[in-house]
Amino acid sequence: SGVAMMKFKSPPVNSLSLEFLTEFSISLEKLENNRACRGVIITSAVPKIFSSGLDITEMCGKSMEHYTEFWRAVQEMWLRLYGSSMVTVAAVNGSSPAGGCLVALSCDYRIMAENPKFSIGLNEAQLGIVAPFWFKDTFVNVVGHRTAECSLQLGSLHPAPEAHRLGLVDELVPEEKLMEKAAAVMAQWLALPDHARQLTKTMMRKAVLDRLVAHREEDIKNFITFISKESIQKSLRKYMEMLKKRK
Amino acid sequence: SGVAMMKFKSPPVNSLSLEFLTEFSISLEKLENNRACRGVIITSAVPKIFSSGLDITEMCGKSMEHYTEFWRAVQEMWLRLYGSSMVTVAAVNGSSPAGGCLVALSCDYRIMAENPKFSIGLNEAQLGIVAPFWFKDTFVNVVGHRTAECSLQLGSLHPAPEAHRLGLVDELVPEEKLMEKAAAVMAQWLALPDHARQLTKTMMRKAVLDRLVAHREEDIKNFITFISKESIQKSLRKYMEMLKKRK
Amino acid sequence: SGVAMMKFKSPPVNSLSLEFLTEFSISLEKLENNRACRGVIITSAVPKIFSSGLDITEMCGKSMEHYTEFWRAVQEMWLRLYGSSMVTVAAVNGSSPAGGCLVALSCDYRIMAENPKFSIGLNEAQLGIVAPFWFKDTFVNVVGHRTAECSLQLGSLHPAPEAHRLGLVDELVPEEKLMEKAAAVMAQWLALPDHARQLTKTMMRKAVLDRLVAHREEDIKNFITFISKESIQKSLRKYMEMLKKRK
């Protein structure tokens, strides 16, 4: 059918570790180079969670070299996904904070299970950290400047119905219908001639993609400087302890 | 009253041919230079169609010189209309795909007959072609980035009620009230002092107008390169044959 | 509690005179430098009016030096308020035209008394003048390009319910609950770590702030040239006479 299915399966919460990101990027590259593949549906094989976002253990107590390698992998994943020439549909079948939300935002279309217990958002501010400018650019392109400004400053995690109202996700469907709906949306997008659709997508996304490409090394430096601060390391350690206790 | 009425009358579907565009631009220029004229209402004298957009016969099997002249005429029309110092109101009394939609988008205000059989949108992708960047810029200024991204990639033609929901048109009225409503809206806009209104309009639209002015020759070259491709010519011929059969 | 309250009290209508603006900026600077202060709620002590905007007497029949000093004070106020590192909440307890609307737009969050007699908007065009580009940029960042284009050209004053529908204000509450609600919103914003929230705010607002900083002297010159025109002076005198008669 020309449609690939990607199921995130890294229990317990599909954290975007260096290994996960690297595999994700390689898979995207392979699909991109496979002329038989025209679209990809991204979903999770882990119940109740789409992806919990960047793996905090990768950002805590590691070397500069590690931070560099990790951040480059985050950038790489986004450049590949947001700039993909394939049709990309996110079937968000669970919560999707921070980097998980970025993955969904980078697709062409977002369908979410209509469970109000599932939430999605760029909640970095809650952890005392700041979403990088290209997370913000991607977000603004989806929900507009005002919603982004408010949501980013509050680090909001929006329950599915609110996310839909804000335009953060395009559609809500009952969880059991999610894959069926994703396939239907994919078919609708694939009905268009690839070449015209791809050029149009590039026209819409190029400015934001180019901005990271032009400032990639600077963005890595900023990340390292920020993440190396003792105050930030402390926040992250505190957050990880809280997560451990929750289990 | 200081208000001109422009009725597109080029049956069967008000295609924007080279001749039509040239006349349209000259009419706009004359009105612009006529100090007694402060506003123009644009509508169609052809039933069920506002304008079907760029005339495909002008883009099919013609010489480079012809393509150049044609594309320059499309640019000229848009620069005059989007940059007009007059109040421009589109009374959209029929369907309005592609270039027809651009004409409506370039006005200050859009009122559409509330007939769900009438649709409007930049559906270029459906034909295998791509809306140029300034069509896109005009569209984004009206409906925002996300709606534009989705609608352009799918080449959507939105039925009137959906177009209204998306903000693509400002108001829906029963077809028999369209001209009355257009006159009322015009009166409301003309109640403002011209000078302040014009400077405000320039402030809002200048960035997008300047972008085409700065890249006009490049845009013509892009159009010619694209349209001359055998694959594109083939798509267009196929589309024209389909249109003929429909009749 | 770390929250300051600023009550505009310059009867009859809280006009933004040179003196008022200077005091406003100094107060903001003091709060900004006071590490104990993390947020400020801005409201009015004058019934039915938040602020009537820039004081027209400062723009009428004065010297170039006066115009320069006045305009610099308007810029200074906006740069401090829009760029404030504190959480800023506007409790809009009355009408708020022109510069009054700008003050509200520059805060992080706007709550308005749900009285439909209270209106808000950048109505400069009604007076024959033009909102400067940074008023426009601030407005676009809140309501988007299309709403701003329409509202600025018509010089619209939106009654509270319409302002809410357009996103110009974030919430409507009964007037007697306004301060309670403002305090609750403030508490919600202050729950976030200051550092992350401030960096996020800067990321969202820096482009627009930098634009005025880069063009500040040019913007002053434009203002003086415009305001010195005999036709503009005449409009403003006429407007002031109308205001006097209303009393």
XYZ file of C-alpha atoms in Angstrom, chain A residues 122-243:
122
model
C 5.451 21.322 25.379
C 5.704 21.341 29.175
C 9.438 22.026 29.410
C 8.910 25.143 31.575
C 7.390 22.932 34.296
C 10.747 21.190 34.597
C 12.636 24.479 34.776
C 13.976 24.088 31.248
C 13.182 25.915 28.019
C 11.958 24.487 24.719
C 14.524 25.307 22.002
C 13.554 27.835 19.321
C 12.786 25.179 16.719
C 10.375 23.368 19.067
C 8.739 26.797 19.426
C 8.739 27.495 15.667
C 7.103 24.121 15.005
C 4.514 24.818 17.703
C 3.726 28.336 16.420
C 3.238 26.951 12.902
C 0.542 24.654 14.287
C -1.313 26.681 16.944
C -0.320 30.294 16.211
C 1.707 32.779 18.241
C -0.705 33.567 21.088
C -1.593 30.005 22.009
C 2.079 29.045 21.819
C 3.172 31.961 24.014
C 0.693 31.087 26.735
C 1.121 27.324 26.558
C 4.937 27.425 26.531
C 5.201 29.858 29.444
C 2.825 27.784 31.540
C 4.359 24.521 30.383
C 0.812 23.326 29.766
C -0.120 19.716 29.232
C -3.441 19.886 27.421
C -5.974 17.067 27.897
C -7.049 15.677 24.508
C -10.291 17.705 24.218
C -8.465 20.967 24.969
C -5.622 20.043 22.605
C -8.221 19.588 19.893
C -9.883 22.918 20.670
C -6.513 24.691 20.412
C -5.697 23.002 17.090
C -2.765 21.145 18.625
C -4.318 17.943 17.298
C -6.536 17.821 14.229
C -9.030 15.167 15.260
C -10.137 13.102 18.222
C -11.465 9.584 17.763
C -12.286 6.745 20.164
C -9.087 4.849 20.867
C -10.291 1.671 19.154
C -10.881 3.603 15.910
C -7.521 5.381 15.914
C -5.670 3.163 13.440
C -8.625 2.914 11.098
C -8.925 6.701 11.056
C -5.180 7.145 10.548
C -5.344 4.828 7.530
C -8.277 6.785 6.089
C -6.495 10.118 6.531
C -3.367 8.658 4.969
C -5.359 7.475 1.949
C -6.814 10.962 1.557
C -3.350 12.572 1.574
C -1.899 9.936 -0.760
C -4.642 10.658 -3.307
C -2.688 13.785 -4.217
C 0.193 13.631 -6.720
C 3.387 13.196 -4.639
C 5.434 15.781 -6.476
C 2.987 18.682 -6.031
C 2.297 17.745 -2.416
C 6.005 17.519 -1.569
C 6.864 20.869 -3.149
C 3.957 22.456 -1.256
C 5.124 20.934 2.021
C 8.640 22.217 1.447
C 7.275 25.695 0.692
C 5.420 25.706 4.027
C 8.209 24.293 6.220
C 11.469 25.383 4.618
C 11.898 28.673 6.524
C 11.717 26.938 9.893
C 13.896 23.987 8.837
C 16.526 26.324 7.357
C 16.673 28.267 10.599
C 17.908 25.252 12.543
C 20.261 24.161 9.767
C 21.817 27.649 9.832
C 22.208 27.674 13.625
C 22.800 24.025 14.374
C 26.184 24.270 16.102
C 25.121 27.359 18.031
C 22.007 25.506 19.176
C 24.141 22.610 20.434
C 26.367 25.032 22.342
C 23.334 26.708 23.897
C 21.968 23.361 24.966
C 25.247 22.300 26.576
C 25.739 25.606 28.390
C 22.199 25.481 29.706
C 22.108 21.828 30.668
C 25.508 21.985 32.403
C 24.339 24.588 34.911
C 24.275 23.205 38.417
C 20.793 24.671 39.007
C 19.425 22.876 35.937
C 21.126 19.605 36.848
C 19.564 19.896 40.284
C 16.061 20.456 38.844
C 16.444 17.467 36.568
C 17.700 15.188 39.353
C 14.764 16.275 41.510
C 12.361 15.575 38.670
C 13.838 12.117 38.071
C 13.537 11.248 41.761
C 9.902 12.317 41.670
C 9.335 10.064 38.643
